[in-house]
Coordinates of C-alpha atoms in Angstrom, one line a residue:
Chain E
M188 CA -70.3 114.5 40.6
I189 CA -69.7 118.2 41.1
E190 CA -70.7 120.2 44.1
A191 CA -70.3 123.9 44.1
V192 CA -70.9 125.8 47.3
G193 CA -71.0 129.6 47.5
L194 CA -68.6 130.1 44.6
R195 CA -67.4 133.6 44.1
K196 CA -64.7 134.8 41.7
V197 CA -63.5 138.4 41.4
Y198 CA -61.1 139.6 38.7
G199 CA -59.8 142.9 39.8
S200 CA -62.9 145.0 40.4
K201 CA -65.2 142.8 38.3
V202 CA -67.3 140.1 39.9
A203 CA -67.5 137.2 37.5
V204 CA -69.3 134.7 39.7
E205 CA -71.2 135.5 42.9
D206 CA -72.5 133.1 45.5
L207 CA -73.0 130.2 43.1
S208 CA -74.1 126.8 44.5
F209 CA -75.3 123.8 42.5
T210 CA -74.8 120.1 42.1
V211 CA -74.1 118.0 39.0
R212 CA -75.4 114.5 39.6
P213 CA -74.3 111.3 38.0
G214 CA -76.6 109.6 35.5
I215 CA -78.0 112.7 33.9
V216 CA -77.0 115.5 31.6
T217 CA -77.0 118.8 33.5
G218 CA -77.1 121.8 31.3
F219 CA -75.3 125.0 32.3
L220 CA -77.0 127.9 30.7
G221 CA -76.4 131.5 30.6
P222 CA -75.9 134.4 28.2
N223 CA -72.4 135.1 26.9
G224 CA -70.2 136.5 29.7
S225 CA -72.4 135.3 32.5
G226 CA -69.6 133.3 34.2
K227 CA -70.0 129.8 32.8
S228 CA -66.4 129.3 31.6
T229 CA -65.1 130.9 34.8
T230 CA -67.1 128.5 36.9
M231 CA -65.9 125.5 34.8
R232 CA -62.3 126.6 35.2
M233 CA -62.8 126.8 39.0
V234 CA -64.2 123.2 38.9
V235 CA -60.9 121.9 37.6
G236 CA -58.8 124.2 39.7
L237 CA -57.4 126.3 36.9
D238 CA -58.9 129.4 38.5
R239 CA -58.9 129.8 42.3
P240 CA -62.3 130.8 43.8
T241 CA -62.2 134.1 45.7
A242 CA -64.6 132.5 48.1
G243 CA -66.5 129.2 48.4
Q244 CA -65.4 125.9 47.1
V245 CA -66.2 123.3 44.5
L246 CA -65.8 119.6 45.0
V247 CA -65.4 116.9 42.4
D248 CA -66.3 113.4 43.7
G249 CA -66.2 114.8 47.2
K250 CA -62.9 116.6 47.2
P251 CA -61.2 119.6 45.7
F252 CA -60.0 118.6 42.2
A253 CA -56.4 119.7 43.1
Q254 CA -56.3 116.7 45.5
A255 CA -57.5 114.2 43.0
V256 CA -55.1 111.2 42.8
A257 CA -56.4 110.1 39.4
P258 CA -57.4 113.5 37.8
L259 CA -58.0 112.2 34.3
S260 CA -60.3 109.5 35.6
T261 CA -62.1 112.0 37.9
I262 CA -63.1 114.6 35.4
G263 CA -62.7 115.0 31.6
A264 CA -62.9 118.6 30.6
L265 CA -63.3 120.3 27.3
L266 CA -62.8 124.0 28.1
D267 CA -63.7 126.9 25.9
A268 CA -60.3 128.0 24.8
K269 CA -58.0 125.6 23.0
A270 CA -55.8 123.7 25.4
V271 CA -53.4 122.1 22.9
H272 CA -49.9 123.0 21.8
T273 CA -50.3 124.2 18.2
G274 CA -47.0 122.6 17.2
R275 CA -47.8 119.1 18.4
S276 CA -49.7 116.4 16.6
A277 CA -53.1 115.3 18.0
H278 CA -51.7 111.8 18.6
R279 CA -48.6 113.1 20.5
H280 CA -50.8 115.4 22.5
L281 CA -53.0 112.5 23.6
Q282 CA -50.0 110.3 24.3
A283 CA -48.4 113.0 26.5
M284 CA -51.6 113.2 28.4
A285 CA -52.0 109.5 28.7
A286 CA -48.4 109.0 29.9
T287 CA -49.1 111.1 33.1
A288 CA -51.3 108.4 34.5
G289 CA -50.0 105.3 32.7
I290 CA -53.0 105.1 30.4
P291 CA -52.2 102.5 27.7
R292 CA -51.5 103.6 24.1
S293 CA -54.4 101.5 22.9
R294 CA -56.7 103.9 24.7
V295 CA -55.2 106.8 22.8
D296 CA -56.1 105.0 19.5
E297 CA -59.5 104.2 20.9
V298 CA -60.5 107.9 21.6
V299 CA -58.9 109.0 18.4
D300 CA -61.2 106.6 16.5
L301 CA -64.2 107.5 18.7
V302 CA -64.0 111.2 17.8
G303 CA -63.2 110.4 14.2
L304 CA -59.7 112.0 14.0
R305 CA -57.7 109.1 12.8
E306 CA -56.9 110.6 9.4
V307 CA -55.4 113.8 10.9
A308 CA -54.1 112.5 14.2
R309 CA -50.4 112.8 13.0
K310 CA -50.9 116.3 11.8
R311 CA -50.0 119.4 13.8
A312 CA -53.0 120.5 16.0
G313 CA -52.3 124.1 15.0
G314 CA -53.7 123.4 11.5
F315 CA -57.0 122.0 12.8
S316 CA -60.3 123.6 12.1
L317 CA -62.5 124.7 15.0
G318 CA -64.5 121.5 14.7
M319 CA -61.5 119.2 14.6
G320 CA -60.1 121.1 17.6
Q321 CA -63.4 120.4 19.5
R322 CA -63.1 116.7 18.6
L323 CA -59.6 116.6 19.9
G324 CA -60.7 118.3 23.1
I325 CA -63.5 115.7 23.5
A326 CA -60.9 112.9 22.9
S327 CA -58.7 114.4 25.6
A328 CA -61.7 114.6 28.0
L329 CA -62.6 111.0 27.5
L330 CA -59.1 109.7 27.6
G331 CA -59.1 108.7 31.3
D332 CA -62.6 107.2 31.2
P333 CA -63.7 109.8 33.7
S334 CA -66.7 109.6 36.1
T335 CA -67.6 113.2 35.3
V336 CA -67.4 115.0 32.0
M337 CA -67.5 118.7 31.6
F338 CA -67.9 120.3 28.2
D339 CA -67.9 124.0 27.6
E340 CA -69.9 124.9 24.5
P341 CA -69.1 121.6 22.8
V342 CA -71.1 122.2 19.6
N343 CA -69.1 125.3 18.8
G344 CA -67.7 124.8 15.3
L345 CA -69.1 121.4 14.7
D346 CA -71.0 120.6 11.6
P347 CA -74.6 119.2 11.8
D348 CA -73.3 115.6 11.9
G349 CA -70.9 116.5 14.6
I350 CA -73.7 118.2 16.6
L351 CA -75.9 115.2 16.4
W352 CA -73.0 113.0 17.4
I353 CA -72.1 115.0 20.5
R354 CA -75.7 115.0 21.6
H355 CA -75.8 111.3 21.5
L356 CA -72.4 111.0 23.1
M357 CA -73.5 113.1 26.1
K358 CA -76.7 111.1 26.6
D359 CA -74.7 107.8 26.3
L360 CA -72.2 109.0 28.8
A361 CA -74.9 109.9 31.2
R362 CA -76.7 106.6 30.7
E363 CA -73.4 104.9 31.7
G364 CA -73.8 106.6 35.1
R365 CA -71.4 109.4 34.6
A366 CA -72.2 113.0 35.6
V367 CA -72.3 115.1 32.5
F368 CA -72.1 118.9 32.8
V369 CA -72.4 120.9 29.6
S370 CA -72.6 124.6 29.0
S371 CA -74.3 126.5 26.3
H372 CA -75.8 129.9 25.6
L373 CA -78.3 128.2 23.3
M374 CA -81.5 127.1 24.8
S375 CA -82.4 124.9 21.9
E376 CA -79.2 122.9 22.5
M377 CA -80.0 122.4 26.1
A378 CA -83.6 121.5 25.3
L379 CA -82.4 118.6 23.3
T380 CA -79.8 117.2 25.6
A381 CA -80.2 118.2 29.2
E382 CA -82.6 116.9 31.8
H383 CA -81.5 119.2 34.5
L384 CA -80.6 122.9 34.2
V385 CA -78.4 125.2 36.1
V386 CA -79.1 128.7 34.8
I387 CA -76.9 131.7 35.6
G388 CA -76.9 135.4 34.6
R389 CA -74.2 137.9 35.6
G390 CA -72.5 135.2 37.6
R391 CA -75.5 134.5 39.8
L392 CA -77.7 131.5 40.0
I393 CA -81.1 132.0 38.3
A394 CA -82.5 128.5 38.3
D395 CA -81.4 125.0 39.4
E396 CA -84.2 122.6 38.4
T397 CA -85.4 120.1 35.8
V398 CA -86.0 121.4 32.3
Q399 CA -89.7 120.8 32.6
S400 CA -90.1 122.6 35.9
F401 CA -88.0 125.5 34.6
I402 CA -90.5 126.0 31.7
D403 CA -93.5 125.5 34.0
R404 CA -92.3 127.9 36.6
V405 CA -91.8 130.7 34.1
H406 CA -94.9 130.4 32.0
P407 CA -98.2 128.8 33.1
R408 CA -99.5 126.5 30.5
G409 CA -102.5 127.3 28.5
V410 CA -104.6 125.5 25.9
T411 CA -105.5 127.0 22.6
V412 CA -109.1 126.1 21.6
R413 CA -111.1 126.8 18.4
S414 CA -114.7 126.2 18.1
P415 CA -117.6 127.5 15.9
Q416 CA -119.9 127.5 19.0
V417 CA -118.2 130.2 21.0
Q418 CA -120.9 130.8 23.6
Q419 CA -121.4 127.2 24.4
L420 CA -117.7 126.6 24.7
T421 CA -117.3 129.6 27.0
D422 CA -120.0 128.3 29.3
A423 CA -118.6 124.7 29.2
V424 CA -115.1 125.9 30.1
R425 CA -116.3 128.2 32.9
G426 CA -118.6 125.5 34.2
A427 CA -115.6 123.2 34.4
G428 CA -113.7 125.8 36.4
G429 CA -111.4 127.2 33.7
S430 CA -111.0 130.8 32.4
I431 CA -111.2 131.6 28.8
T432 CA -110.0 134.6 26.8
P433 CA -110.0 135.3 23.1
S434 CA -106.4 135.2 21.7
G435 CA -107.2 136.6 18.3
D436 CA -107.7 135.0 15.0
G437 CA -110.8 133.2 16.2
A438 CA -108.9 131.2 18.8
F439 CA -109.2 131.2 22.6
E440 CA -106.8 130.5 25.3
V441 CA -107.9 128.4 28.2
V442 CA -106.1 128.5 31.5
G443 CA -106.8 126.3 34.5
L444 CA -107.8 123.2 32.6
T445 CA -105.9 120.5 30.8
A446 CA -106.6 119.7 27.2
E447 CA -108.3 116.4 28.3
Q448 CA -110.6 118.3 30.7
I449 CA -111.6 120.8 28.0
G450 CA -112.2 118.0 25.5
D451 CA -114.5 116.1 28.0
A452 CA -116.3 119.3 28.9
A453 CA -116.9 120.2 25.3
R454 CA -118.2 116.7 24.5
D455 CA -120.6 116.8 27.5
A456 CA -121.9 120.2 26.3
G457 CA -122.1 119.0 22.7
V458 CA -119.6 121.5 21.4
A459 CA -117.5 120.8 18.3
L460 CA -113.8 121.5 18.7
H461 CA -111.7 122.5 15.7
E462 CA -108.5 122.8 17.6
L463 CA -107.2 121.7 21.0
T464 CA -103.5 122.4 21.5
T465 CA -101.5 122.6 24.7
V466 CA -99.3 125.6 24.6
R467 CA -96.1 125.7 26.6
A468 CA -93.6 128.4 26.9
S469 CA -90.6 127.5 24.9
L470 CA -87.4 127.0 26.8
E471 CA -86.1 129.9 24.8
E472 CA -88.9 132.2 26.1
A473 CA -88.4 131.0 29.7
F474 CA -84.7 131.7 29.4
M475 CA -85.2 135.1 27.9
E476 CA -87.7 136.0 30.6
L477 CA -85.4 134.9 33.4
T478 CA -82.2 136.4 32.1
A479 CA -83.6 139.6 30.6
G480 CA -82.4 141.6 33.6
S481 CA -79.0 139.9 33.8
L482 CA -77.6 140.2 30.3
E483 CA -74.0 141.3 30.6
Y484 CA -73.7 142.9 27.2
Q485 CA -77.0 144.4 26.4
A486 CA -77.5 146.4 23.2
Q487 CA -78.0 150.1 23.8
G488 CA -81.7 151.1 23.9
T489 CA -83.0 147.6 24.8
G490 CA -85.4 147.7 27.6
P491 CA -85.0 145.6 30.7
A492 CA -87.5 143.1 29.5
P493 CA -87.2 142.7 25.8
T494 CA -90.0 140.9 24.0
P495 CA -88.8 137.4 23.4
S496 CA -88.5 137.1 19.7
V497 CA -88.0 133.4 19.2
P498 CA -86.6 132.1 16.0
D499 CA -88.6 129.4 14.4
E500 CA -86.1 126.7 14.9
F501 CA -85.8 127.4 18.6
S502 CA -89.5 127.4 19.3
R503 CA -90.0 124.2 17.3
T504 CA -87.3 122.3 19.1
A505 CA -88.6 123.5 22.4
K506 CA -92.1 122.4 21.5
E507 CA -90.7 119.0 20.6
V508 CA -89.3 118.8 24.0
A509 CA -92.5 119.9 25.7
R510 CA -94.2 117.0 24.0
Chain R
M123 CA -87.6 113.4 26.5
S124 CA -88.7 112.7 30.0
A125 CA -88.7 115.4 32.6
T126 CA -88.2 113.2 35.5
T127 CA -84.8 113.0 37.1
G128 CA -85.0 110.0 39.4
P129 CA -81.9 108.5 41.0
A130 CA -79.3 107.2 38.5
P131 CA -79.8 103.5 37.8
V132 CA -76.1 102.8 37.4
R133 CA -73.3 104.3 39.3
F134 CA -70.2 104.7 37.1
R135 CA -67.1 103.0 38.4
P136 CA -64.1 104.4 36.6
T137 CA -60.8 102.6 36.2
E138 CA -58.5 104.7 38.4
H139 CA -55.6 106.0 36.3
R140 CA -53.4 107.5 39.0
V141 CA -51.0 110.2 38.1
T142 CA -47.4 109.3 39.0
F143 CA -44.1 111.3 38.9
A144 CA -42.7 108.7 36.6
G145 CA -45.7 109.2 34.3
L146 CA -45.1 113.0 34.4
L147 CA -41.5 112.4 33.4
R148 CA -42.6 110.3 30.4
S149 CA -45.2 112.8 29.5
E150 CA -42.7 115.7 29.5
W151 CA -40.3 113.6 27.5
I152 CA -42.9 113.0 24.8
K153 CA -43.8 116.7 24.9
F154 CA -40.2 117.8 24.6
W155 CA -39.5 115.9 21.4
S156 CA -42.8 116.4 19.7
V157 CA -42.6 120.1 19.1
R158 CA -40.5 121.1 16.1
S159 CA -39.3 124.4 17.5
V160 CA -37.8 122.7 20.5
V161 CA -36.0 120.1 18.4
V162 CA -34.7 122.8 16.1
T163 CA -33.5 124.9 19.0
M164 CA -31.7 121.9 20.4
A165 CA -30.1 121.1 17.1
A166 CA -29.0 124.8 16.7
A167 CA -27.3 124.7 20.1
F168 CA -25.5 121.4 19.1
V169 CA -24.3 122.9 15.8
A170 CA -23.2 126.1 17.5
I171 CA -21.0 124.2 20.0
V172 CA -19.5 121.7 17.5
G173 CA -19.2 124.3 14.7
F174 CA -17.3 126.9 16.6
G175 CA -15.3 124.1 18.2
I176 CA -13.9 123.3 14.8
L177 CA -13.8 126.8 13.2
L178 CA -12.1 128.8 16.0
P179 CA -9.1 126.5 16.4
F180 CA -8.5 126.7 12.7
A181 CA -8.7 130.5 12.9
V182 CA -6.5 131.0 15.9
G183 CA -4.4 127.9 15.7
S184 CA -1.1 129.3 14.6
Q185 CA -1.3 132.4 17.0
L186 CA -2.0 130.1 19.9
S187 CA 1.4 128.3 19.4
S188 CA 3.3 131.5 19.5
P189 CA 5.3 132.3 22.7
E190 CA 3.4 135.7 23.0
A191 CA 0.0 133.9 23.2
A192 CA 1.3 131.6 25.9
Q193 CA 2.5 134.6 27.8
Q194 CA -1.0 136.3 27.5
G195 CA -2.5 133.1 28.9
I196 CA -4.7 132.3 25.8
D197 CA -6.4 129.1 26.6
A198 CA -6.6 126.2 24.2
T199 CA -9.6 124.7 26.1
S200 CA -11.6 127.9 25.8
V201 CA -10.8 128.3 22.1
S202 CA -12.4 125.0 21.4
L203 CA -15.5 125.7 23.6
Q204 CA -16.4 129.2 22.5
G205 CA -19.5 127.7 20.8
A206 CA -20.9 126.9 24.3
Q207 CA -21.1 130.7 25.0
L208 CA -23.4 131.1 21.9
A209 CA -25.2 127.9 22.8
S210 CA -25.9 129.2 26.3
L211 CA -28.0 132.0 24.8
I212 CA -29.8 129.4 22.6
V213 CA -30.6 127.0 25.5
A214 CA -31.8 130.0 27.6
A215 CA -34.4 130.5 24.9
L216 CA -35.1 126.8 24.9
G217 CA -35.8 126.8 28.6
V218 CA -38.2 129.7 28.1
I219 CA -40.1 128.1 25.2
V220 CA -40.7 124.7 26.7
I221 CA -42.9 126.4 29.4
A222 CA -44.0 129.7 27.9
G223 CA -45.1 127.9 24.8
E224 CA -47.6 126.0 26.9
F225 CA -48.9 129.2 28.4
S226 CA -49.3 130.9 25.0
T227 CA -51.0 128.0 23.3
G228 CA -53.2 127.0 26.2
M229 CA -51.5 123.6 26.5
I230 CA -50.8 124.5 30.1
R231 CA -54.5 124.0 30.9
T232 CA -54.3 120.4 29.7
S233 CA -51.1 119.9 31.7
F234 CA -52.6 121.3 34.9
V235 CA -55.9 119.4 34.5
S236 CA -53.9 116.2 34.0
A237 CA -51.8 116.9 37.1
P238 CA -53.6 119.5 39.2
G239 CA -50.8 119.6 41.8
R240 CA -49.0 121.7 39.1
L241 CA -45.5 121.5 40.8
G242 CA -45.0 117.9 39.6
V243 CA -45.4 119.1 36.0
L244 CA -42.8 121.8 36.5
A245 CA -40.4 119.5 38.3
A246 CA -40.7 116.8 35.6
K247 CA -40.2 119.5 32.9
A248 CA -37.1 120.8 34.7
I249 CA -35.6 117.3 35.0
V250 CA -36.3 116.4 31.4
L251 CA -34.8 119.7 30.2
A252 CA -31.8 119.4 32.5
V253 CA -31.0 115.8 31.6
T254 CA -31.6 116.4 27.8
V255 CA -29.4 119.4 27.7
A256 CA -26.7 117.7 29.9
V257 CA -26.6 114.6 27.7
V258 CA -27.1 116.0 24.2
L259 CA -25.1 119.2 24.6
G260 CA -22.6 117.4 26.8
V261 CA -21.8 115.2 23.8
A262 CA -21.5 118.3 21.7
V263 CA -19.1 119.9 24.2
F264 CA -16.8 116.9 24.3
L265 CA -17.0 116.5 20.5
A266 CA -16.1 120.2 20.1
F267 CA -13.2 119.8 22.6
T268 CA -11.9 116.7 21.0
I269 CA -12.0 118.0 17.4
G270 CA -10.8 121.4 18.5
Q271 CA -7.8 120.0 20.2
A272 CA -7.0 117.8 17.3
V273 CA -6.9 120.9 15.1
L274 CA -4.8 122.8 17.6
N275 CA -2.4 119.9 17.8
R276 CA -1.3 120.4 14.2
N277 CA 0.6 123.3 15.7
D278 CA 1.3 121.4 18.9
A279 CA -1.0 123.8 20.8
G280 CA -3.6 121.4 22.0
V281 CA -4.3 120.2 25.5
S282 CA -5.7 117.0 26.9
L283 CA -8.5 116.2 29.3
S284 CA -6.0 114.9 31.8
D285 CA -4.2 118.3 31.9
D286 CA -4.7 120.4 35.0
G287 CA -8.1 122.0 35.1
V288 CA -9.2 121.0 31.6
L289 CA -11.8 118.4 32.4
R290 CA -13.2 120.7 35.1
A291 CA -13.5 123.5 32.5
V292 CA -15.2 121.2 30.0
L293 CA -17.7 120.0 32.5
G294 CA -18.1 123.6 33.7
N295 CA -19.4 124.5 30.2
V296 CA -22.0 121.7 30.4
A297 CA -23.0 123.0 33.9
L298 CA -23.4 126.5 32.4
L299 CA -25.7 125.2 29.7
V300 CA -27.9 123.2 32.1
G301 CA -28.1 126.1 34.5
V302 CA -29.0 128.7 31.9
A303 CA -31.7 126.4 30.4
L304 CA -33.2 126.0 33.9
A305 CA -33.0 129.7 34.5
G306 CA -34.9 130.2 31.2
L307 CA -37.5 127.7 32.4
G308 CA -38.0 129.6 35.7
L309 CA -38.3 132.9 33.9
G310 CA -40.7 131.5 31.4
A311 CA -42.9 130.1 34.1
L312 CA -42.8 133.5 35.8
M313 CA -43.5 135.6 32.7
R314 CA -45.6 133.2 30.7
N315 CA -44.6 135.0 27.5
S316 CA -41.9 133.6 25.2
A317 CA -40.8 136.9 23.6
G318 CA -40.7 138.8 26.9
A319 CA -38.9 136.1 28.8
I320 CA -36.4 135.5 26.0
C321 CA -35.6 139.2 25.8
T322 CA -35.2 139.4 29.5
I323 CA -32.9 136.4 29.9
L324 CA -30.7 137.4 26.9
A325 CA -30.4 140.9 28.4
A326 CA -29.5 139.3 31.7
L327 CA -26.8 137.1 30.1
F328 CA -25.4 139.5 27.6
V329 CA -26.2 143.1 28.1
L330 CA -26.3 143.6 31.8
P331 CA -22.7 142.2 32.4
L332 CA -21.5 144.9 30.0
L333 CA -23.4 147.6 31.8
L334 CA -22.1 146.4 35.2
L335 CA -18.6 147.1 34.0
A336 CA -19.4 150.8 34.2
L337 CA -20.2 150.5 37.9
P338 CA -17.5 152.4 39.9
E339 CA -15.8 150.9 42.9
S340 CA -17.4 153.3 45.3
W341 CA -20.8 151.8 44.3
G342 CA -19.6 148.3 45.1
G343 CA -19.0 147.6 41.4
P344 CA -16.4 144.8 41.8
T345 CA -18.6 142.9 44.3
I346 CA -21.8 143.3 42.3
R347 CA -19.9 142.1 39.2
E348 CA -18.5 139.1 41.1
Y349 CA -21.9 137.9 42.3
Y350 CA -24.0 138.8 39.3
F351 CA -25.7 135.8 37.7
A352 CA -24.0 135.8 34.3
N353 CA -20.6 136.5 35.8
T354 CA -20.5 133.7 38.4
T355 CA -19.4 131.1 35.8
T356 CA -16.5 133.1 34.4
N357 CA -13.9 130.9 36.1
V358 CA -16.1 127.8 36.1
I359 CA -15.9 127.5 32.3
S360 CA -12.3 128.2 31.7
V361 CA -8.9 126.8 32.7
T362 CA -7.3 130.2 33.0
Q363 CA -8.6 131.9 36.2
N364 CA -9.6 135.5 36.4
P365 CA -9.0 136.8 40.0
E366 CA -11.6 139.5 39.6
Y367 CA -14.4 136.9 39.7
L368 CA -15.5 134.1 42.0
G369 CA -13.4 130.9 42.1
V370 CA -14.7 127.7 40.6
G371 CA -16.5 126.3 43.7
A372 CA -17.9 129.6 45.0
G373 CA -18.9 130.6 41.4
L374 CA -20.8 127.3 40.8
A375 CA -22.6 127.6 44.2
V376 CA -23.7 131.2 43.6
F377 CA -24.8 130.3 40.0
A378 CA -26.9 127.4 41.4
V379 CA -28.5 129.8 43.9
W380 CA -29.5 132.2 41.1
V381 CA -30.9 129.3 39.1
L382 CA -32.8 127.9 42.0
V383 CA -34.2 131.3 43.0
L384 CA -35.5 131.8 39.4
L385 CA -37.0 128.3 39.3
G386 CA -38.6 128.9 42.8
F387 CA -40.3 132.2 41.6
G388 CA -41.5 130.4 38.5
A389 CA -42.9 127.5 40.5
L390 CA -44.6 129.9 43.0
S391 CA -46.2 131.8 40.1
A392 CA -47.3 128.6 38.3
K393 CA -48.7 127.1 41.5
T394 CA -50.7 130.2 42.7
R395 CA -51.8 132.1 39.7
D396 CA -54.9 131.3 37.6
V397 CA -54.2 129.9 34.1

């Protein structure tokens, strides 16, 4: 469990994080979302005490992490930058970590197997690919069987198999009752793993809510309807208390009624429906809308509210979630 | 996926793996011997001590037995331990790389997340470094002395450990090596950069003492030279005493203060700065 209260971090004259409060609860995956440079990594470093907050505080299991008596069992962290001596083998790295808290050697072998690094465990970590480095970082994070895990951009550099594996891993860890805190700048990734979202932009909190309410709040739902009997449909919808507008291509968008209500109203009015689809804003769109004004590194000439152009893959995955 | 986030059905109960100082010592021991550059540096220091301990007595052996040499106070102990001077530069670099290497690779984040008190990590590192240098290079120093004296004895110029001041000088060389390694560790923790910290400590040990020789008496030259870090061990490491420098006891004490101050600044920096 992580509780951040009024976190602020200033580097020189640059404010990286400003008045940030949120809670990461046990039993669920909490996504930490924000554009690149929005302060996610800084926040995570403050959680484990590597960076000192300029103001505010963050507690892990009720106390500052620096006071943890069993740090490796309190939080397992995979941070963005590599945190391994390049000249040391993965196995020795984990052994050195394990030794600090008397974690048995068998546990080292266990996590090495868990992340699939057995073949290369005796090789120097400096020669590892990005994906292997991430796996070693995850092994390090799980070594002490911690009650909270914190992963900064864990899918970076992983192949599709690895990505699938880490998604399952995070859900399993949460199901075991651990608090799971995972950052990403990819909405689609969060859509697939997280239940709760903490969204930041330019170091400030933008949203702290469930994935579903995040989408709902940003974009009211509509229903796309097609029918050959346009006039009867319009009457039926208005009669049932909804509003209907043409959305081009012969389709109409209905707001204020659920798909079920529209279907019932159409049946009662004897209207044939050719399409009845609930439309939800994709997580990607919701994200774009909320963070549009808070992008740290915006391309020159981009307006304050760019039209969300959502790649196919993203909108598809977000729709899957919405269902 | 469900959008509801009800209370967690299970509360995870971790096995509490508490961090202990003994654990930190074990961890630092594993770290020390599992990086090739550290092992190679250690070996280089060993070879330098033993190698020069054999070579120099061969080179100067016959001159040392001459009556002129005896009059000039050329010291049989120092001849066999010249390698320790070179080794002191090597272990200074060793002290730097065991800590600065962690900062440059990012390993320090793992170390400080495993033991967020930070000072325990540094203390364990200092102890492992000091004990390893004392034991391994202590063996090298005694080996160099023994072989060197055997070589000198072919010309009847050797001395024995039981002779006046000899054992003290031999142990003094070990103390020099340990102290310089710890000074390197302190500077490495302070500067966090291997190249910069190594250059700084080599300059402090090698270049600055030569520059200080140019300081005139009116500027306090002799006193500054006496108390300066690299000069404090002048009489600690040799049987022959140079009256221009601090005596054995005072020299060792001032040297220890220098080392502790450097370690203190390193610890303060490691404890308070972001990593």
